mmCIF file of C-alpha atoms in Angstrom:
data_model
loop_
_atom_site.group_PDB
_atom_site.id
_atom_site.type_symbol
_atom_site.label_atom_id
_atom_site.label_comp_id
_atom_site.label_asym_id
_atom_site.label_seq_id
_atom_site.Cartn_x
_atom_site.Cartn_y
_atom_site.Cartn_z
ATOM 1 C CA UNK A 1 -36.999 -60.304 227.244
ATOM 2 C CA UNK A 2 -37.889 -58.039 230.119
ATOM 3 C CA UNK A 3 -40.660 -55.838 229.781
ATOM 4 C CA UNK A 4 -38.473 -52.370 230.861
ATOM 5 C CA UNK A 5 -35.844 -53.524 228.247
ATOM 6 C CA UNK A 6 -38.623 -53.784 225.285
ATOM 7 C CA UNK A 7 -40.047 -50.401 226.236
ATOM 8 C CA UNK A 8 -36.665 -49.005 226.904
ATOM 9 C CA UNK A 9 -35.506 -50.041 223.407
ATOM 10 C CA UNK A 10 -39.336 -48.816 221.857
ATOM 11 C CA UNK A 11 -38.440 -45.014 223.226
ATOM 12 C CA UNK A 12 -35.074 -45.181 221.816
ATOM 13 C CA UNK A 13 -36.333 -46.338 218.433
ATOM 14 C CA UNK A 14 -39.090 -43.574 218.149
ATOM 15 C CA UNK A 15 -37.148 -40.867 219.525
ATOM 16 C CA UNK A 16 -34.109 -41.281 217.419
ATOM 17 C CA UNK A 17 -36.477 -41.560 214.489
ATOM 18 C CA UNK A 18 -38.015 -38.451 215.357
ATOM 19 C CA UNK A 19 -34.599 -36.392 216.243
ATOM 20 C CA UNK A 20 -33.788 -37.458 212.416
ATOM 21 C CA UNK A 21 -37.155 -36.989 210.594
ATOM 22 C CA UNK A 22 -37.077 -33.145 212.549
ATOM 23 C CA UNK A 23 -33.576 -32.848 211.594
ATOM 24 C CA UNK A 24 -34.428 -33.615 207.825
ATOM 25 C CA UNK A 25 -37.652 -31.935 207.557
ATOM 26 C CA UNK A 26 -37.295 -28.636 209.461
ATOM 27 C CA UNK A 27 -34.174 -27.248 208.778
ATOM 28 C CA UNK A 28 -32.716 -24.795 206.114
ATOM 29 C CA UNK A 29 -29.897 -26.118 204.332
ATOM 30 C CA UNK A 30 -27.322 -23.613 202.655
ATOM 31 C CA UNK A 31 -25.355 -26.423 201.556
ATOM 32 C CA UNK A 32 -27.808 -27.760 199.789
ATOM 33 C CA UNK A 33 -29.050 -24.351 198.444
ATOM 34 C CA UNK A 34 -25.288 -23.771 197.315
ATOM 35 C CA UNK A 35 -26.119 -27.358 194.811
ATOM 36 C CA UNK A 36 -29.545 -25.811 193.809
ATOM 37 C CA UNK A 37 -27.601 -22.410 193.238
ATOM 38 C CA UNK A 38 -25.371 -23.852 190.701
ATOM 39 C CA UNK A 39 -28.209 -26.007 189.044
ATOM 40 C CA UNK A 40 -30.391 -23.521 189.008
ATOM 41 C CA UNK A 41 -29.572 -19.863 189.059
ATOM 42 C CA UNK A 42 -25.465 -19.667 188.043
ATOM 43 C CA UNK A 43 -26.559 -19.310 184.348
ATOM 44 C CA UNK A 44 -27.637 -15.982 184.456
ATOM 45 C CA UNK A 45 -26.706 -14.650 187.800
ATOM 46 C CA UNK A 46 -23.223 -16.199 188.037
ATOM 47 C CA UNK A 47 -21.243 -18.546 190.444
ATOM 48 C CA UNK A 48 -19.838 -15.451 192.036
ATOM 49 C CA UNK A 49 -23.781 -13.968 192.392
ATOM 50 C CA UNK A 50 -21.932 -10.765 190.917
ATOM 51 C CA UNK A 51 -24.921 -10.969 187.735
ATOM 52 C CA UNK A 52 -24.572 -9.135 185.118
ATOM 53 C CA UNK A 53 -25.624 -5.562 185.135
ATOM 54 C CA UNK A 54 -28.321 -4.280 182.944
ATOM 55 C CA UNK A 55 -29.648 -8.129 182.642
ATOM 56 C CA UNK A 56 -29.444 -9.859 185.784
ATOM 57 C CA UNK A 57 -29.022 -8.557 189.392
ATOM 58 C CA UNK A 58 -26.722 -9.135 191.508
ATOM 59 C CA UNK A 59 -27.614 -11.210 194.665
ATOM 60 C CA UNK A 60 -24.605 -10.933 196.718
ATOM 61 C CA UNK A 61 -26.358 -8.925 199.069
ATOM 62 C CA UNK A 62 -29.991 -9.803 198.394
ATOM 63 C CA UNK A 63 -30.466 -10.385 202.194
ATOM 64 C CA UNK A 64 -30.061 -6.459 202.677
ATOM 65 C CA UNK A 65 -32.212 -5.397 200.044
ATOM 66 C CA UNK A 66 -35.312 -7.920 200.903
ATOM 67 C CA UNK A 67 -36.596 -10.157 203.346
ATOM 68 C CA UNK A 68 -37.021 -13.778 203.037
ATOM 69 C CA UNK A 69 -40.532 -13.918 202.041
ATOM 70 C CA UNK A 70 -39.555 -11.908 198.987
ATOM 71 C CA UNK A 71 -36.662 -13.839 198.225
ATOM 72 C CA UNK A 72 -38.769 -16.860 197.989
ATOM 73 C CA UNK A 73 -41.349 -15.832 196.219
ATOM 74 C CA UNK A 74 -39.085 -14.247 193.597
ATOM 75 C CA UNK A 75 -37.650 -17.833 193.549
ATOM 76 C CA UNK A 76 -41.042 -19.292 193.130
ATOM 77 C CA UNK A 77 -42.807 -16.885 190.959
ATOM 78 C CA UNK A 78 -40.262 -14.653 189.044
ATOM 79 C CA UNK A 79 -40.554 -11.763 187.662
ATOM 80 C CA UNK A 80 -39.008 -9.368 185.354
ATOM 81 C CA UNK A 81 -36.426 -11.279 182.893
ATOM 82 C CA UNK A 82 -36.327 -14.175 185.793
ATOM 83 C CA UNK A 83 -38.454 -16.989 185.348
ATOM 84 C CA UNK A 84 -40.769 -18.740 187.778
ATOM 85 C CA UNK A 85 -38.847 -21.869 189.432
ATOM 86 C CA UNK A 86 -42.294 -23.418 190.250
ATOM 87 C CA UNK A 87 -40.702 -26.878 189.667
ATOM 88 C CA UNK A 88 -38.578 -26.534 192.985
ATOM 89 C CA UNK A 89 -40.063 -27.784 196.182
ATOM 90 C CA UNK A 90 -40.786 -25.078 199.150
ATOM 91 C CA UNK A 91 -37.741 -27.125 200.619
ATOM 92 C CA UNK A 92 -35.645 -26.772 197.808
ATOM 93 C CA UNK A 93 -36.217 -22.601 197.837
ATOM 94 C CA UNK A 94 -36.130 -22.248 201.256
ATOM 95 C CA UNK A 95 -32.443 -23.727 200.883
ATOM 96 C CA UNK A 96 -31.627 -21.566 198.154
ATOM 97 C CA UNK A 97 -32.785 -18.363 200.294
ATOM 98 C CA UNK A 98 -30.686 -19.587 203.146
ATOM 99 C CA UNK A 99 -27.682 -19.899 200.768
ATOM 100 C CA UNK A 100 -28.548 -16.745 199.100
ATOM 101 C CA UNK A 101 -28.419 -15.321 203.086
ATOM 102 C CA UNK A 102 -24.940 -16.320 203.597
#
């Protein structure tokens, strides 16, 4: 085999295995938030996000009343009646916030 056509076909292996790896690794997912949503959090703050007042906030607007950092740190940490989700992966929260952001 010609020596161009290995090298061509080396940098088309590696760069479409790094376009997927950054395409898996560095993105938000709300889709994928919307699963962890329903696995996670619909037990006490609803499938709707509507909550239930006097126990459990509503979060259908929890991108206006804090900032992502807060959002997943609540996830993380809890607080209040919530619980800390420690078990999820950073991934895993930051696709919850981005559902949650929707």
């Amino acid at each position: 085999m010609d020596t161009r056509l290995k090298l061509s076909f080396t940098l088309a292996a590696a760069l479409c295995g790094t376009t997927l790896a950054t395409t898996a690794w560095c993105k938000d997912d709300p889709a994928a938030g919307a699963k962890l949503y329903t696995a996670n959090c619909v037990a006490c703050h609803g499938a709707d996000r509507a909550g239930m007042p006097g126990a459990f906030p509503a979060l259908t607007d929890i991108g206006k009343r804090m900032a992502p950092a807060q959002i997943k740190e609540k996830i993380s940490k809890g607080g209040g009646l919530m619980p800390p989700f420690s078990q999820l992966s950073q991934q895993e929260i930051d696709d919850i916030a981005s559902y949650l952001a929707k």
